[in-house]
Structures are given as structure tokens and as C-alpha cells.
mmCIF file of C-alpha atoms in Angstrom:
data_model
loop_
_atom_site.group_PDB
_atom_site.id
_atom_site.type_symbol
_atom_site.label_atom_id
_atom_site.label_comp_id
_atom_site.label_asym_id
_atom_site.label_seq_id
_atom_site.Cartn_x
_atom_site.Cartn_y
_atom_site.Cartn_z
ATOM 1 C CA MET A 10 -76.069 13.235 -0.557
ATOM 2 C CA THR A 11 -75.238 9.646 0.305
ATOM 3 C CA ASN A 12 -76.193 7.066 -2.302
ATOM 4 C CA TRP A 13 -78.155 4.038 -1.185
ATOM 5 C CA PRO A 14 -78.343 0.807 -3.187
ATOM 6 C CA ASP A 15 -82.049 0.138 -2.578
ATOM 7 C CA ASP A 16 -84.899 2.244 -3.912
ATOM 8 C CA ASP A 17 -88.468 2.873 -2.775
ATOM 9 C CA VAL A 18 -87.643 1.989 0.826
ATOM 10 C CA ILE A 19 -89.577 3.661 3.624
ATOM 11 C CA LEU A 20 -87.749 4.039 6.925
ATOM 12 C CA TYR A 21 -90.123 4.346 9.884
ATOM 13 C CA ASP A 22 -90.188 4.221 13.679
ATOM 14 C CA GLY A 23 -91.326 0.655 14.344
ATOM 15 C CA VAL A 24 -92.537 1.284 17.908
ATOM 16 C CA CYS A 25 -94.581 4.366 16.981
ATOM 17 C CA VAL A 26 -98.301 3.611 16.621
ATOM 18 C CA PHE A 27 -98.804 6.515 14.186
ATOM 19 C CA CYS A 28 -95.807 5.461 12.075
ATOM 20 C CA SER A 29 -96.953 1.836 11.932
ATOM 21 C CA ARG A 30 -100.405 2.983 10.847
ATOM 22 C CA TRP A 31 -98.724 5.109 8.150
ATOM 23 C CA VAL A 32 -97.029 1.931 6.863
ATOM 24 C CA GLN A 33 -100.379 0.101 6.881
ATOM 25 C CA PHE A 34 -101.973 3.040 5.020
ATOM 26 C CA VAL A 35 -99.289 2.828 2.326
ATOM 27 C CA ILE A 36 -99.550 -0.963 2.055
ATOM 28 C CA ALA A 37 -103.316 -0.780 1.556
ATOM 29 C CA ARG A 38 -102.926 1.671 -1.342
ATOM 30 C CA ASP A 39 -99.678 0.499 -2.924
ATOM 31 C CA THR A 40 -101.319 -1.911 -5.358
ATOM 32 C CA ALA A 41 -98.090 -2.269 -7.377
ATOM 33 C CA LYS A 42 -96.247 -3.253 -4.180
ATOM 34 C CA ARG A 43 -93.612 -0.696 -5.110
ATOM 35 C CA PHE A 44 -92.579 0.341 -1.603
ATOM 36 C CA ARG A 45 -90.655 -1.733 0.892
ATOM 37 C CA PHE A 46 -90.289 -0.920 4.563
ATOM 38 C CA THR A 47 -87.706 -1.023 7.296
ATOM 39 C CA PRO A 48 -88.157 -0.139 10.950
ATOM 40 C CA ILE A 49 -85.443 2.144 12.254
ATOM 41 C CA GLN A 50 -84.913 -0.345 15.096
ATOM 42 C CA SER A 51 -83.742 -3.095 12.694
ATOM 43 C CA PRO A 52 -80.055 -3.428 11.781
ATOM 44 C CA TYR A 53 -80.814 -2.389 8.174
ATOM 45 C CA GLY A 54 -82.991 0.526 9.323
ATOM 46 C CA THR A 55 -80.344 1.720 11.764
ATOM 47 C CA ARG A 56 -77.683 1.728 9.021
ATOM 48 C CA LEU A 57 -80.028 3.596 6.686
ATOM 49 C CA ALA A 58 -80.887 6.163 9.368
ATOM 50 C CA GLN A 59 -77.244 6.781 10.218
ATOM 51 C CA ALA A 60 -76.361 7.177 6.530
ATOM 52 C CA PHE A 61 -78.872 10.029 6.305
ATOM 53 C CA GLY A 62 -78.100 11.713 9.621
ATOM 54 C CA ILE A 63 -81.110 10.423 11.561
ATOM 55 C CA ASP A 64 -80.490 9.417 15.188
ATOM 56 C CA PRO A 65 -81.893 5.862 15.408
ATOM 57 C CA ARG A 66 -82.311 6.217 19.182
ATOM 58 C CA ASP A 67 -84.425 9.377 18.842
ATOM 59 C CA PRO A 68 -85.761 9.620 15.295
ATOM 60 C CA ASP A 69 -87.490 12.868 14.385
ATOM 61 C CA THR A 70 -88.450 11.878 10.862
ATOM 62 C CA ASN A 71 -89.332 9.050 8.609
ATOM 63 C CA ALA A 72 -87.527 8.833 5.300
ATOM 64 C CA VAL A 73 -87.990 7.367 1.874
ATOM 65 C CA ILE A 74 -85.386 6.504 -0.691
ATOM 66 C CA HIS A 75 -86.955 7.252 -4.068
ATOM 67 C CA ALA A 76 -85.282 7.648 -7.454
ATOM 68 C CA GLY A 77 -81.906 7.289 -5.754
ATOM 69 C CA ARG A 78 -82.457 10.180 -3.348
ATOM 70 C CA ALA A 79 -83.280 10.343 0.337
ATOM 71 C CA HIS A 80 -86.345 12.401 1.201
ATOM 72 C CA LEU A 81 -86.968 13.401 4.815
ATOM 73 C CA LYS A 82 -89.824 14.892 6.849
ATOM 74 C CA SER A 83 -92.663 16.375 4.781
ATOM 75 C CA ASP A 84 -90.788 15.643 1.546
ATOM 76 C CA ALA A 85 -90.787 11.945 2.478
ATOM 77 C CA ALA A 86 -94.502 11.838 3.222
ATOM 78 C CA LEU A 87 -95.430 13.740 0.068
ATOM 79 C CA THR A 88 -93.086 11.678 -2.094
ATOM 80 C CA VAL A 89 -94.715 8.465 -0.901
ATOM 81 C CA LEU A 90 -98.274 9.803 -1.152
ATOM 82 C CA SER A 91 -97.755 11.260 -4.622
ATOM 83 C CA ASN A 92 -96.572 7.867 -5.888
ATOM 84 C CA LEU A 93 -99.652 5.980 -4.700
ATOM 85 C CA PRO A 94 -102.536 5.370 -7.115
ATOM 86 C CA GLY A 95 -105.149 8.112 -6.756
ATOM 87 C CA TRP A 96 -102.903 10.303 -4.606
ATOM 88 C CA GLY A 97 -100.988 12.123 -7.344
ATOM 89 C CA TRP A 98 -102.856 15.315 -6.426
ATOM 90 C CA THR A 99 -100.634 15.562 -3.328
ATOM 91 C CA ARG A 100 -97.782 16.745 -5.588
ATOM 92 C CA ALA A 101 -99.490 20.150 -5.425
ATOM 93 C CA LEU A 102 -98.594 20.296 -1.719
ATOM 94 C CA PHE A 103 -94.920 20.608 -2.669
ATOM 95 C CA ALA A 104 -95.866 24.208 -3.561
ATOM 96 C CA VAL A 105 -96.373 24.936 0.154
ATOM 97 C CA PRO A 106 -93.085 26.381 1.438
ATOM 98 C CA LYS A 107 -90.907 23.623 2.855
ATOM 99 C CA PRO A 108 -90.261 25.426 6.191
ATOM 100 C CA LEU A 109 -94.030 25.575 6.788
ATOM 101 C CA ARG A 110 -94.573 21.939 5.771
ATOM 102 C CA ASN A 111 -91.701 20.791 7.977
ATOM 103 C CA ALA A 112 -92.918 22.873 10.927
ATOM 104 C CA VAL A 113 -96.270 21.062 10.833
ATOM 105 C CA TYR A 114 -94.485 17.732 10.327
ATOM 106 C CA GLY A 115 -92.233 18.503 13.310
ATOM 107 C CA VAL A 116 -95.142 19.170 15.669
ATOM 108 C CA VAL A 117 -96.647 15.771 14.870
ATOM 109 C CA ALA A 118 -93.250 14.005 14.992
ATOM 110 C CA ARG A 119 -92.305 15.453 18.395
ATOM 111 C CA ASN A 120 -95.674 14.544 19.927
ATOM 112 C CA ARG A 121 -96.402 11.246 18.178
ATOM 113 C CA TYR A 122 -95.894 9.005 21.227
ATOM 114 C CA ARG A 123 -97.944 11.250 23.494
ATOM 115 C CA ILE A 124 -100.807 11.617 21.011
ATOM 116 C CA PHE A 125 -100.887 8.199 19.339
ATOM 117 C CA GLY A 126 -99.003 5.909 21.723
ATOM 118 C CA LYS A 127 -96.028 3.609 21.530
ATOM 119 C CA PHE A 128 -95.688 -0.150 21.120
ATOM 120 C CA GLU A 129 -93.458 -2.135 23.474
ATOM 121 C CA SER A 130 -91.755 -3.673 20.449
ATOM 122 C CA CYS A 131 -91.781 -3.195 16.686
ATOM 123 C CA PHE A 132 -94.940 -3.776 14.700
ATOM 124 C CA VAL A 133 -94.896 -7.372 13.422
ATOM 125 C CA PRO A 134 -96.008 -7.699 9.812
ATOM 126 C CA ASP A 135 -98.049 -10.608 8.505
ATOM 127 C CA ALA A 136 -96.525 -13.126 6.069
ATOM 128 C CA GLU A 137 -97.560 -11.113 2.983
ATOM 129 C CA LEU A 138 -95.936 -7.950 4.259
ATOM 130 C CA ARG A 139 -92.846 -9.721 5.591
ATOM 131 C CA ARG A 140 -91.616 -10.130 1.992
ATOM 132 C CA ARG A 141 -91.560 -6.324 1.707
ATOM 133 C CA VAL A 142 -89.759 -5.644 5.007
ATOM 134 C CA LEU A 143 -86.006 -5.163 5.020
ATOM 135 C CA GLU A 144 -84.306 -5.934 8.309
#
């Protein structure tokens, strides 16, 4: 595993409507403002993606760096959710076999633009959020 100097960073597809809504979902519930965000289309996000073997031109996963480790696909989503206030119960979903979790994740990831749409450019955060975005 590649080490990364920053922790609690969520890498997401900045032009994906679903992915941007995921970021907004996390922001609304992350009362401690623990997580920071980087779109894969930013220079920082591209470097992060490449370090973890994600193609920044055709990303098939989001990722989160947590406790010094990179988590991908369903592990990333569950890691983030389980660290939000009131969402600790989602840790139980780690008991679902990873191949099954990732298969479901993959169906959504492959069809996200078709189902949810795509922005012409990256989601632009407001001033409050901008302090938590790494570019």
C-alpha cells in the first residue's frame, strides 16, 4: 500500500452528479468537519488517484484515506458512513462479503452518469466548503 500524507480525504468524481451529492451528504452530517474532499479532476485529486491505481480519466471508484490507509469502492463508502455521527451502525455492513458489496457498488459506478447525470465542470463548493477542498 502507498502511504499518503493527508488523512480523512475523500476522492470523488467532480463531474458526477451522484458523487457530488454524496459529498454534500457527508458534509451535512460531518459535524466535526473531519473529512476533506478532492475532485479527481483537480491536480491533487489526480495525483491521489494515480497513487492508488485509479484512472483519473475514467474513475470507477471513489476513495477515502482514513487512518493512513486507502479504502476503495464499498470499503470507502462504508468507512466514511461509519465515521459519521449516527451512522456507526453501517459498520455491520462490512460483514457482507466484499465481492458482493463491490459488485453492487460497481453497477452503480458504471451507470452513474446515465442514471444520475453529469456536470459540464466540477461541482463548485461554497466558501465554507472551500476550506475543506484540496486541489
